[in-house]
Coordinates of C-alpha atoms in Angstrom, one line a residue:
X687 CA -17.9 -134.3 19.5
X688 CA -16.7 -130.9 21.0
X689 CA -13.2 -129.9 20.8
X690 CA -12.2 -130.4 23.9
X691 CA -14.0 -133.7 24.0
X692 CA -11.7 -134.7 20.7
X693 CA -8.3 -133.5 22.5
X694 CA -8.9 -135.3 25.8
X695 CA -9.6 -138.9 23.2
X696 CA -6.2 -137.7 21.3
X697 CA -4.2 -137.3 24.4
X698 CA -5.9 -140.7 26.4
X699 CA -5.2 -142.7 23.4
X700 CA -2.0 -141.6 22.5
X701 CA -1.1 -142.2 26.9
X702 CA -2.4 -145.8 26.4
X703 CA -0.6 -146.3 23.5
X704 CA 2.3 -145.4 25.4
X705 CA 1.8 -147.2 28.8
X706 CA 1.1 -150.4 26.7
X707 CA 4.6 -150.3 25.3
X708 CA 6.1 -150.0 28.9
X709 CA 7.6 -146.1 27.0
X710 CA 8.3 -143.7 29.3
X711 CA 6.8 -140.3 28.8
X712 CA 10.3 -138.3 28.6
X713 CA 11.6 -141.1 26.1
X714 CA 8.4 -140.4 23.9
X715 CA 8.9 -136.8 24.2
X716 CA 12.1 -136.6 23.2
X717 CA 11.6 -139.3 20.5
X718 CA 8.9 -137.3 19.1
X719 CA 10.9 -134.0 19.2
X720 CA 8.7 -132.1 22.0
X721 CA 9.3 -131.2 25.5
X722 CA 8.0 -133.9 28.3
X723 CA 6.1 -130.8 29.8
X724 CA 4.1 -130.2 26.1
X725 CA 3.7 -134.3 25.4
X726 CA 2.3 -134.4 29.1
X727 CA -0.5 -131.7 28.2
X728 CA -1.3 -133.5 24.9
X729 CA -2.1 -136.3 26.8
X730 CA -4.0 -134.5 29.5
X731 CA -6.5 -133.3 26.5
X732 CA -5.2 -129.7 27.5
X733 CA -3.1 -129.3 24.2
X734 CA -4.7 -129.4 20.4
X735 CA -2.1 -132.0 18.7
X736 CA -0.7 -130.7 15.6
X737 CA -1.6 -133.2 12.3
X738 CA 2.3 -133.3 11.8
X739 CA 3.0 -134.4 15.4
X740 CA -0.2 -137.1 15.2
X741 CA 0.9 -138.2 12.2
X742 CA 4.5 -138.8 13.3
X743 CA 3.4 -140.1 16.7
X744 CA 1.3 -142.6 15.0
X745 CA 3.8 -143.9 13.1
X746 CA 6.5 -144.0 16.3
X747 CA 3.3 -146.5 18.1
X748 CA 3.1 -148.0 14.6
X749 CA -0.7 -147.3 14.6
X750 CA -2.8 -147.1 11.3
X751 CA -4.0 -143.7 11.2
X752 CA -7.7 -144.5 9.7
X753 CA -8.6 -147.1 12.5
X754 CA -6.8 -144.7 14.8
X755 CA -9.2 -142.4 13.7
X756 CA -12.3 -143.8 13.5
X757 CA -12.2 -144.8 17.1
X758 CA -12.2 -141.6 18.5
X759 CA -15.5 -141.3 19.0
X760 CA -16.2 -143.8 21.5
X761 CA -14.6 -142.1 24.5
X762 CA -14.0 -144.7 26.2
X763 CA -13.6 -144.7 30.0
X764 CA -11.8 -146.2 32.8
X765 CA -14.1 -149.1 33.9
X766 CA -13.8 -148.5 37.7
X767 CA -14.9 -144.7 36.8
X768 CA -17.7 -145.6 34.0
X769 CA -19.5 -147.5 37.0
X770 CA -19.5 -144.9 39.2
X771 CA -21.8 -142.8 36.1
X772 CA -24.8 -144.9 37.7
X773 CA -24.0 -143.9 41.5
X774 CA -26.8 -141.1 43.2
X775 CA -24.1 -139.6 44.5
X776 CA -22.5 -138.4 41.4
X777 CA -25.7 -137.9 39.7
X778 CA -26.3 -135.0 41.9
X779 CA -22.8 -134.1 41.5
X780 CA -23.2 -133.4 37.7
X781 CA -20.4 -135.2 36.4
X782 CA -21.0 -135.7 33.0
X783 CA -18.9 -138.6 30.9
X784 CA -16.7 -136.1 29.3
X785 CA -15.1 -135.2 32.7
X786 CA -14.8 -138.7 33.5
X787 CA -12.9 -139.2 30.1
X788 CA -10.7 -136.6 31.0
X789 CA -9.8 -137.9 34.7
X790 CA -9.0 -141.6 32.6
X791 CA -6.0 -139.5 31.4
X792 CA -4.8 -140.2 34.8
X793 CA -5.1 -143.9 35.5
X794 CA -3.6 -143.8 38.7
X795 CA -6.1 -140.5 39.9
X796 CA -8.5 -142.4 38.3
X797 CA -8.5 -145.8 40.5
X798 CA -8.0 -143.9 43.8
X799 CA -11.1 -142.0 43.2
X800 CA -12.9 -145.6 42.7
X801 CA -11.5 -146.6 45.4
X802 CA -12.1 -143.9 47.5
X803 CA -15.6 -143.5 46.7
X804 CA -16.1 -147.3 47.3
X805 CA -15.2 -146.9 50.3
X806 CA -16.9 -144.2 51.3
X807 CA -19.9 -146.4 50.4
X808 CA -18.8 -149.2 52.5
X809 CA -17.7 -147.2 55.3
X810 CA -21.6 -145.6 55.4
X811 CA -23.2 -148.8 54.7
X812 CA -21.5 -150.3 58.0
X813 CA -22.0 -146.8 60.2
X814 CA -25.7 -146.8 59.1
X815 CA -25.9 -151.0 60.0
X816 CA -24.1 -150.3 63.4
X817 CA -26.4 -147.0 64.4
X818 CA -29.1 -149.2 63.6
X819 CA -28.1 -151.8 65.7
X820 CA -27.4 -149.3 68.6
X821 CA -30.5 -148.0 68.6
X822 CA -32.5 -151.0 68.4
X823 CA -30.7 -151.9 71.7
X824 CA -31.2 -148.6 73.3
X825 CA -34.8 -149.1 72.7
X826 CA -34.9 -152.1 73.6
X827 CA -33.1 -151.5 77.0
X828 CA -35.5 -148.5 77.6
X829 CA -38.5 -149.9 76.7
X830 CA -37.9 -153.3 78.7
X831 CA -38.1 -151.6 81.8
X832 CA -40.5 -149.2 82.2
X833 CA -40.6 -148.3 85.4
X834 CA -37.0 -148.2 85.8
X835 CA -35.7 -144.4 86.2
X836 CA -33.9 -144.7 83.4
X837 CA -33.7 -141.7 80.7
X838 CA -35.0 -142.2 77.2
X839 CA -31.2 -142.8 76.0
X840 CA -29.5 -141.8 72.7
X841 CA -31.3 -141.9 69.7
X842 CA -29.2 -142.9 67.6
X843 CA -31.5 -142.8 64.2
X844 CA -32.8 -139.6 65.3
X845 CA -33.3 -138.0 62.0
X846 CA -34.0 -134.5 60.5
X847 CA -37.1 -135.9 59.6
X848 CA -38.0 -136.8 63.4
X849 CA -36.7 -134.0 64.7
X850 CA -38.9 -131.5 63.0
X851 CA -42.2 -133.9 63.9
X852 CA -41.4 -133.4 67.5
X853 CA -41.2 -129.7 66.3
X854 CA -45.2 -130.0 65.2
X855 CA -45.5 -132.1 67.9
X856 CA -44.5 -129.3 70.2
X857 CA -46.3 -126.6 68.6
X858 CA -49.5 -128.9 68.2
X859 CA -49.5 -128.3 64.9
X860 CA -51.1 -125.2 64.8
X861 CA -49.3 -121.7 64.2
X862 CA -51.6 -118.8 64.6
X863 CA -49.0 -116.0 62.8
X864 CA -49.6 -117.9 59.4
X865 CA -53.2 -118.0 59.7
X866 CA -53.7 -114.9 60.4
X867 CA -51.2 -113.8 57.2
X868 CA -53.3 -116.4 54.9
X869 CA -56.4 -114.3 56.2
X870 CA -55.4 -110.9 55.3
X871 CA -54.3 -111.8 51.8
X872 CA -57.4 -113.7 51.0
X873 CA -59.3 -110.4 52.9
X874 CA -56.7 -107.4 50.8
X875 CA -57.5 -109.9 47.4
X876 CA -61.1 -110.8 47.8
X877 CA -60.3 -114.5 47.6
X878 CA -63.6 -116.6 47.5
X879 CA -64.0 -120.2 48.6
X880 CA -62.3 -122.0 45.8
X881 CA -59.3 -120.4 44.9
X882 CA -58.2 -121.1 41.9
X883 CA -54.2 -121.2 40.5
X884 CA -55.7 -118.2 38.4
X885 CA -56.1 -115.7 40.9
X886 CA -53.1 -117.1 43.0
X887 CA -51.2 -115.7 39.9
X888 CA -51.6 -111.8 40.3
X889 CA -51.4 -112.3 43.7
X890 CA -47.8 -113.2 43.5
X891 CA -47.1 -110.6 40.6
X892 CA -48.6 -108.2 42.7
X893 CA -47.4 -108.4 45.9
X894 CA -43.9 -110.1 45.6
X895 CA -43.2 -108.4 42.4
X896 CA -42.7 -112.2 40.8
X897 CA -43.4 -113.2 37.6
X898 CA -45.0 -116.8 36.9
X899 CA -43.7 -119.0 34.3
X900 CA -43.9 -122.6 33.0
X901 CA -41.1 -124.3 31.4
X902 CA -40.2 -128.2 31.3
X903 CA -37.5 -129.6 33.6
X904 CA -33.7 -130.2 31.5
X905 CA -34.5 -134.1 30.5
X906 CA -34.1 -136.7 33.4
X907 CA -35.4 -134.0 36.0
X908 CA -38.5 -134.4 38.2
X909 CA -38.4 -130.5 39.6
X910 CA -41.6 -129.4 39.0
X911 CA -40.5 -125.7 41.0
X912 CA -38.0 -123.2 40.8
X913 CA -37.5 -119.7 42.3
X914 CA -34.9 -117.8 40.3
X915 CA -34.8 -114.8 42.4
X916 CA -32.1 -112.8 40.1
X917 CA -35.0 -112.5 36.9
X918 CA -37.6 -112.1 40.1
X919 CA -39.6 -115.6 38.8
X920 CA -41.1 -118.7 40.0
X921 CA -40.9 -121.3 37.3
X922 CA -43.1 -123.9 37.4
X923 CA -43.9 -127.3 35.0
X924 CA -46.2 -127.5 32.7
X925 CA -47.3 -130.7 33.1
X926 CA -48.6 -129.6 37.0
X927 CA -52.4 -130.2 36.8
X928 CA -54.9 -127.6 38.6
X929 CA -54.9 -129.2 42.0
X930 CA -50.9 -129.6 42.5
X931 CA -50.6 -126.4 40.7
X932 CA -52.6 -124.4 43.0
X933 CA -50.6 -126.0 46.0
X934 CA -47.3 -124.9 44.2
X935 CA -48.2 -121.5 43.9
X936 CA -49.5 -121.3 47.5
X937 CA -46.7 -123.1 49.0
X938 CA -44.4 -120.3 46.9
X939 CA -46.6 -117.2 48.0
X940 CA -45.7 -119.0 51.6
X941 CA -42.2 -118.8 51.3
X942 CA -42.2 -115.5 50.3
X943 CA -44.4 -114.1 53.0
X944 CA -42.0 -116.6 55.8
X945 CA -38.9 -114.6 54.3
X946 CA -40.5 -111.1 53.8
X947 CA -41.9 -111.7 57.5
X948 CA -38.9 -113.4 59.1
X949 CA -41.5 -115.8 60.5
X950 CA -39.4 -119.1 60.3
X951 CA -37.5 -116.9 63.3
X952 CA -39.8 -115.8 65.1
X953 CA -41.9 -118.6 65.5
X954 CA -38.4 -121.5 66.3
X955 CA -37.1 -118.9 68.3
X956 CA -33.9 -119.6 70.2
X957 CA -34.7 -123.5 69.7
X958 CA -31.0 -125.3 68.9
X959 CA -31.6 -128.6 66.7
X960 CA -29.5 -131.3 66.2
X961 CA -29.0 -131.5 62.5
X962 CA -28.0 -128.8 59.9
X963 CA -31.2 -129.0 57.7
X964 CA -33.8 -129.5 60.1
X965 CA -34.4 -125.5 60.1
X966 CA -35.1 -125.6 56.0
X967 CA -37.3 -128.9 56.2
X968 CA -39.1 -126.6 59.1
X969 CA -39.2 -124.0 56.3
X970 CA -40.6 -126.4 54.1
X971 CA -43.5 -127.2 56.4
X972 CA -44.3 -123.8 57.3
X973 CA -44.8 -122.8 54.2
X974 CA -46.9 -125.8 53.4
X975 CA -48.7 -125.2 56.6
X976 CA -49.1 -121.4 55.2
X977 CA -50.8 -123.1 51.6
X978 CA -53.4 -125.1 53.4
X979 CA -54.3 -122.0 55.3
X980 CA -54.6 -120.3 52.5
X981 CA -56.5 -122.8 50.1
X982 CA -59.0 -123.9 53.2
X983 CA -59.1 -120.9 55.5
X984 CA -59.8 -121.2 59.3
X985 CA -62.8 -120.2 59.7
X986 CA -65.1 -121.5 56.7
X987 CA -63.2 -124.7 57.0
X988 CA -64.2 -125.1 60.8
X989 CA -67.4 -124.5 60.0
X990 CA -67.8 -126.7 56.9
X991 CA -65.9 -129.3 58.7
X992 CA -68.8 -129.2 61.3
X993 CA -71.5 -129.8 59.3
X994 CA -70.2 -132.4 57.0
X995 CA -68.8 -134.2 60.2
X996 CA -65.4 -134.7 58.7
X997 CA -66.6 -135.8 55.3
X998 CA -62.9 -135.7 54.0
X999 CA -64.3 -136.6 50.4
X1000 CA -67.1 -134.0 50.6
X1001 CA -64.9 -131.6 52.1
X1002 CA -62.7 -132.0 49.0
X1003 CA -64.9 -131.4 46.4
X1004 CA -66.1 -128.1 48.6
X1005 CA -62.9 -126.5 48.3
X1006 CA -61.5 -127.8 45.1
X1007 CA -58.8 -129.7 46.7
X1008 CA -57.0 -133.1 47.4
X1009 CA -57.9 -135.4 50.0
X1010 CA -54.9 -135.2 51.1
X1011 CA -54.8 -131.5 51.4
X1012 CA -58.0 -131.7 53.4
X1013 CA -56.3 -135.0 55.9
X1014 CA -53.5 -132.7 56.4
X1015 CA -55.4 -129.6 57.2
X1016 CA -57.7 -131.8 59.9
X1017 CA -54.7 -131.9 61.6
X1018 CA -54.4 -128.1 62.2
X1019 CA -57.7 -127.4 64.2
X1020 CA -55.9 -126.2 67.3
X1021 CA -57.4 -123.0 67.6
X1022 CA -58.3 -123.0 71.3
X1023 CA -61.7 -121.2 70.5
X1024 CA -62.4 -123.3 67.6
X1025 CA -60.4 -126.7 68.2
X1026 CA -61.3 -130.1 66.1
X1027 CA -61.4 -133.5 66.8
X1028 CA -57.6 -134.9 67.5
X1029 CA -56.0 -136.8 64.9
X1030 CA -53.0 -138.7 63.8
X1031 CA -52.1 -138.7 60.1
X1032 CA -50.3 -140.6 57.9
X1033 CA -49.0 -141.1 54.6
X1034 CA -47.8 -144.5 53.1
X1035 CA -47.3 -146.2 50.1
X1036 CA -47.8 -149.9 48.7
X1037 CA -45.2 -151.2 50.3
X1038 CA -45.4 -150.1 53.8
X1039 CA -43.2 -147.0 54.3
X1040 CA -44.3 -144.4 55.6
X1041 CA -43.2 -141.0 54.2
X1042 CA -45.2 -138.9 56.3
X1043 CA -47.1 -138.8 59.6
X1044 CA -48.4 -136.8 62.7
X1045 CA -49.5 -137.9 66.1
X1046 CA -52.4 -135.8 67.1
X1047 CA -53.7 -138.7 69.4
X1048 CA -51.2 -139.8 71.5
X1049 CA -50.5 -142.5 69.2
X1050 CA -46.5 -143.9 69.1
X1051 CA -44.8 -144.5 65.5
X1052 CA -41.7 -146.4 65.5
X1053 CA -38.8 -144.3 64.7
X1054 CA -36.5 -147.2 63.0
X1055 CA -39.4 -147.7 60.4
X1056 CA -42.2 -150.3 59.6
X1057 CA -45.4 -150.0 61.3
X1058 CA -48.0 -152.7 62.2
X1059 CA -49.7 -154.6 59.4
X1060 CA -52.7 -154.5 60.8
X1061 CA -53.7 -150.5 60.5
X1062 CA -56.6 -149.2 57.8
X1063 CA -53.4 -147.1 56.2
X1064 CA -52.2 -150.3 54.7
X1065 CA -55.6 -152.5 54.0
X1066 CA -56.3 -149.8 52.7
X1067 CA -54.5 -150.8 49.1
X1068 CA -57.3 -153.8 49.0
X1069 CA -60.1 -151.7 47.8
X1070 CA -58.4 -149.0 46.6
X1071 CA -61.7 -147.2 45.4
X1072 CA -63.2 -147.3 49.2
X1073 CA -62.9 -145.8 52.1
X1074 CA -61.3 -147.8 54.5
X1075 CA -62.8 -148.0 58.1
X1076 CA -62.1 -150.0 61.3
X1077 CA -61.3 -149.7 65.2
X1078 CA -58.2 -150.6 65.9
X1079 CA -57.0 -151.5 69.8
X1080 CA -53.2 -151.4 71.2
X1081 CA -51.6 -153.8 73.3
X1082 CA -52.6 -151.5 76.7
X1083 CA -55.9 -151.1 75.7
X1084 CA -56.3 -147.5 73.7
X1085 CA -58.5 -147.9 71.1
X1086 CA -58.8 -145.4 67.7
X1087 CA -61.1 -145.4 64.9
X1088 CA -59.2 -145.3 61.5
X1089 CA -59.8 -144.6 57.7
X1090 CA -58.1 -144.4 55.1
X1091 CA -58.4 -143.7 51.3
X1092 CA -55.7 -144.7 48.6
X1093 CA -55.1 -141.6 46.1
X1094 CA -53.9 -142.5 42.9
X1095 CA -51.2 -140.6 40.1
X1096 CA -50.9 -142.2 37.4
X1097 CA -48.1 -140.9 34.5
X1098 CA -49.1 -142.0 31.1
X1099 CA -51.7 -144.2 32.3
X1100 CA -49.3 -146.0 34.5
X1101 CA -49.6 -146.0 38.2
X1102 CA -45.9 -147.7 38.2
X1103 CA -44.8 -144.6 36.8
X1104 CA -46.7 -142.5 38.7
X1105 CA -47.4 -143.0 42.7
X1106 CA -49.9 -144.6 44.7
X1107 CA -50.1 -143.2 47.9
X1108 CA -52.5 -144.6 51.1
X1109 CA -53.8 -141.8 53.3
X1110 CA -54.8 -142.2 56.3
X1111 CA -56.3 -140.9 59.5
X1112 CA -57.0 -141.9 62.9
X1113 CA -59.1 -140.4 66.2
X1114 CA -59.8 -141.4 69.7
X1115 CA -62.6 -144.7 69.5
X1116 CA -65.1 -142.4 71.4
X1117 CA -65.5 -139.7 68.6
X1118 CA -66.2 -142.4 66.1
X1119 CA -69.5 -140.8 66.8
X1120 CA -68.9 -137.6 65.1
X1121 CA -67.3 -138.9 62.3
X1122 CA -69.6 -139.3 58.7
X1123 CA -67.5 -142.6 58.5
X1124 CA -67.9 -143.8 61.9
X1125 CA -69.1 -147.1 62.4
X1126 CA -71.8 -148.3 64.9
X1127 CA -70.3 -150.5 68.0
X1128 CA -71.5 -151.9 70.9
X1129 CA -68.7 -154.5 71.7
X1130 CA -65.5 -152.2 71.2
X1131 CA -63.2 -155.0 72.5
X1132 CA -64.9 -158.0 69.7
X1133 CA -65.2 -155.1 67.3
X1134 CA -61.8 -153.5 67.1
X1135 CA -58.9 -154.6 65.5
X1136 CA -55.9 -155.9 67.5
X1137 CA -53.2 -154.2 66.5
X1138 CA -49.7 -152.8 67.5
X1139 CA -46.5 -150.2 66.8
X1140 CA -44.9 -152.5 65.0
X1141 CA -43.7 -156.2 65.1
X1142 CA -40.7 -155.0 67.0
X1143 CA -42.5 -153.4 69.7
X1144 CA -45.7 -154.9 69.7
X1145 CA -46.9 -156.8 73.3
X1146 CA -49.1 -159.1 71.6
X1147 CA -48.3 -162.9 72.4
X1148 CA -50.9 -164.3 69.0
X1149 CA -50.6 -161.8 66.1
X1150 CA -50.7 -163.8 62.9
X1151 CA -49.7 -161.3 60.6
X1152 CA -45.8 -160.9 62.4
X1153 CA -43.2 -160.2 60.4
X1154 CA -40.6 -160.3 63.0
X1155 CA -39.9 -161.6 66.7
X1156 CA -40.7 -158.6 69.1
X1157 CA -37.7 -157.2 71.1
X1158 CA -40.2 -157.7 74.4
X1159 CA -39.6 -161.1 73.9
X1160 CA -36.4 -163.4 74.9
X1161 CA -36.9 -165.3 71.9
X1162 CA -37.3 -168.8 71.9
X1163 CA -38.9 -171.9 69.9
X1164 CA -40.4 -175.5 70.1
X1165 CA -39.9 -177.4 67.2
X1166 CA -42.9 -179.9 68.4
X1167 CA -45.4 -176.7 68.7
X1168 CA -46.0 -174.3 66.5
X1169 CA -47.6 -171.3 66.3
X1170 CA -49.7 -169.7 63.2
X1171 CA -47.1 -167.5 62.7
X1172 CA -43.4 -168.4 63.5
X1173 CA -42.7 -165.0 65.4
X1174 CA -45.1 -164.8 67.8
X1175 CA -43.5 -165.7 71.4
X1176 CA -44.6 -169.2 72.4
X1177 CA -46.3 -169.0 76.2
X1178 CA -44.6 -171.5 78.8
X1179 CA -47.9 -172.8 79.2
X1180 CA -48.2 -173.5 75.3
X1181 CA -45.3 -175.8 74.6
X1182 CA -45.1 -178.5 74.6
X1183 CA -43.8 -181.7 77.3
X1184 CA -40.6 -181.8 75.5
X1185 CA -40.2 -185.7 76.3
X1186 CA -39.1 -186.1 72.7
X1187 CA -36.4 -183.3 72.4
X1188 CA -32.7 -183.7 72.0
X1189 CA -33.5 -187.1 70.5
X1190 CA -34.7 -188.5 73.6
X1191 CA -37.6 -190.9 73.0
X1192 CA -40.2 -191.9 76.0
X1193 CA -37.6 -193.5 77.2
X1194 CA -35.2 -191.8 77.3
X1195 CA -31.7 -192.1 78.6
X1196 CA -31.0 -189.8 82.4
X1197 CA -28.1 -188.3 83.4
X1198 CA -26.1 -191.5 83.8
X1199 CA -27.3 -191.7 87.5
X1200 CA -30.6 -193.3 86.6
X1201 CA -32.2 -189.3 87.3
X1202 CA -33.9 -187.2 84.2
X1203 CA -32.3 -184.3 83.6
X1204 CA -35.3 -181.7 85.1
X1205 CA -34.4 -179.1 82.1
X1206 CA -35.5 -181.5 79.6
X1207 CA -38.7 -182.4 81.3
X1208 CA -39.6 -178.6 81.5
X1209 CA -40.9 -176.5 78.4
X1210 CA -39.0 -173.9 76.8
X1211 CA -39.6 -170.5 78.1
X1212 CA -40.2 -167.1 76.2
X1213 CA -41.0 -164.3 78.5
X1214 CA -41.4 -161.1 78.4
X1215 CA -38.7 -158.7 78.9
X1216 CA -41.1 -156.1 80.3
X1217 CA -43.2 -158.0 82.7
X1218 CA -42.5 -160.9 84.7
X1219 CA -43.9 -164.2 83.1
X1220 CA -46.8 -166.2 84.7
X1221 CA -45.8 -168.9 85.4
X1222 CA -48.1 -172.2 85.4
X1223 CA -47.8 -174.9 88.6
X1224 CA -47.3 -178.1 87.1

């Protein structure tokens, strides 16, 4: 233990010892011989205690000095404080234990900082449930009408994140100026085809006058890159393998050429955005944007693409890359004189969630999360060592042929530890054709897959892999009928007679007036909020 560790345990013990005899701290003070102002630092851990004065204040709190002693070293903390160690908040805050044990000193400080950050936590968790809330009935007040003249409302959950896919979006993904800077480095360095993290090396000690080194992360960090722009190096980890290590170093040589070039302002111009970091997650992008170009460059790409007919695995292996660096760059062929196929992209794990995605297709994602069950992204975790293929259809009849391929991580032989990621990508049903995964059809409507957005959103009246009613829907049940999946709208024409409901049997008793009530003869209605429902002529 440090000194100033050992003071501020003095000084909180001796204040406990205090408080718990109800002794005020100018009584102790002058009991003790000191000034109030000296005692008070002493206690704050801000004073060495003198042996003499320990000893003697000791004996004033009639304390045995040896057990006194001997539990100095556990540094003990306020409780409400020691639980807030575990919070992400203060992890990336820094505040180590010996701080905390120094705020304890102050048990009032210390309980309206618990209480203040609990609060704060409570106060976000019911913003964040309220936002949601909103926006899921903006959405669902927009959507229910479409051809109302109403606007496309507040998005309410319209995140950083979503705000720099519209910024792709926009751009179509495709931004000429970094091209052509990828170009003339690989032309002034004689880059080859497979670029290795070798070459990327000099490349960056050359030209950006940065030296590369590798050093492990301080224990309990996952950074795996740092710039450190005062010793003029990029510091990478060690434990980086060829493949993510040659993306790190391009994605560095990227930011470097977007600051050197002030490209990041030139190409979002005068654009305003809505949040504060969506201009360095743009950053971010561009300079991944600016590492694909540089690893699979335009032109041989184009052409390789071509002749293997998207052969995302071959491809791969032809440039000594990931599959999902090769996905990614698939969605870049923009170039008006040498355009791809369109696709949409994404990027989701085990469970669902979706952490990254591009509509190159047309194709709608749900902004509050989830997505439909049904999509190759997600089947594809049940043969993780295939390729998974399949036409999907929508509600309103677009149809897309999708694959997808899990890629696997594992950290000491554990893919818990590591990550298991599902990648996916999606084109128009009609270029299925040009595809080396495409499958043969003749019947796209008994071949494809019905599918959706998401349970939410999704039109479909029989889906049995729901997970939720759809906000299309008034929803609405008959506990005589039953679906094969609880949340998928029951049809007026499904239910059932309803002679037995409300506990009425056949016969059953009429409104007191010898008349049936006409309501309980009648089945229970769920119709859609969008159209108007079909009703059947009884």
């Amino acid at each position: 233990m440090n000194e100033n560790a050992l003071n501020a345990n003095v000084g909180l013990k001796l204040r406990s010892l205090r408080l718990a005899r109800n002794i005020k701290q100018t009584d102790a003070a002058k009991d003790l011989g000191v000034s109030p102002a000296y005692l008070n630092l002493i206690e704050k851990g801000k004073r060495v205690m003198p042996f003499p004065l320990l000893w003697k204040a000791l004996r004033y709190f009639d304390q045995d000095p040896e057990q006194f002693m001997s539990t100095l070293g556990e540094g003990r903390v306020d409780e409400a404080l020691a639980k807030l160690l575990d919070e992400p908040l203060l992890k990336s805050l820094d505040i180590d234990p010996e701080s905390l044990q120094s705020l304890s000193a102050e048990p009032k400080l210390a309980g309206t900082v618990a209480a203040l950050f609990n609060l704060y936590k409570n106060t976000r968790t019911q913003l964040e449930n309220v936002l949601a809330q909103l926006n899921a009935e903006e959405r669902a007040r927009t959507q229910s009408a479409p051809g109302s003249s109403a606007g496309p409302g507040l998005r309410f959950d319209y995140s950083p994140f979503d705000e720099v896919s519209d910024f792709l979006q926009t751009h179509h993904n495709y931004f000429p100026e970094l091209e052509e800077q990828a170009e003339a480095l690989r032309r002034d360095f004689k880059l080859g085809r497979l670029l290795t993290s070798a070459q990327m090396v000099p490349l960056l000690e050359e030209r950006f006058g940065y030296r590369v080194r590798f050093e492990s992360a301080a224990s309990g960090s996952s950074v795996v890159r740092r710039f450190d722009p005062e010793n003029q190096e990029l510091i990478l980890s060690p434990d980086l393998t060829e493949q993510p290590l040659k993306f790190q170093l391009a994605a560095s040589i990227g930011l470097m050429v977007l600051d050197r070039e002030k490209l990041v302002e030139r190409i979002v111009g005068a654009v305003r955005t809505r949040h504060a970091e969506t201009q360095r997650l743009i950053k971010v992008n561009l300079a991944n944007y600016f590492a694909g170009a540089l690893m699979l460059p335009y032109g041989d790409f184009f052409k390789e693409v071509e002749r293997t007919r998207y052969d995302v695995e071959l491809l791969s292996n032809l440039f000594g890359t990931t599959y999902e660096t090769v996905a990614h760059r698939l969605c870049n062929l923009s170039d008006p004189k040498r355009r791809g196929l369109p696709f949409h992209f994404l990027r989701s794990d085990i469970a669902g969630n979706i952490s990254k995605r591009y509509s190159g297709t047309g194709i709608k994602f749900a902004t509050g999360g989830g997505s439909c069950g049904k999509w190759a992204v997600h089947l594809a975790f049940l043969n993780p060592s295939q390729i998974t293929r399949q036409y999907s259809m929508m509600p309103d009849g677009t149809s897309y042929f999708c694959f997808a391929k899990v890629q696997l991580q594992p950290i000491e032989g554990s893919i818990v530890r590591g990550t298991a990621y599902s990648i996916g990508l999606g084109t128009h049903a009609e270029n299925a054709k040009y595809l080396a995964y495409g499958l043969p059809t003749t019947d796209l409507r008994k071949d494809a897959v019905p599918s959706g957005i998401s349970c939410r959103f999704c039109e479909r009246t029989d889906c049995n892999q729901r997970a939720a009613a759809s906000y299309r829907f008034a929803f609405s049940f008959d506990e005589y009928t039953k679906k094969d999946c609880f949340f998928s709208p029951l049809l007026v024409h499904e239910a059932g007679r309803g002679e037995h409901r409300n506990g009425e049997g056949r016969n059953g008793h009429g409104n007191g007036n010898g008349e049936h009530r006409e309501s309980q003869r009648e089945p229970p209605r769920v119709e859609s909020l969008d159209k108007p429902s079909r009703r059947r002529n009884n």
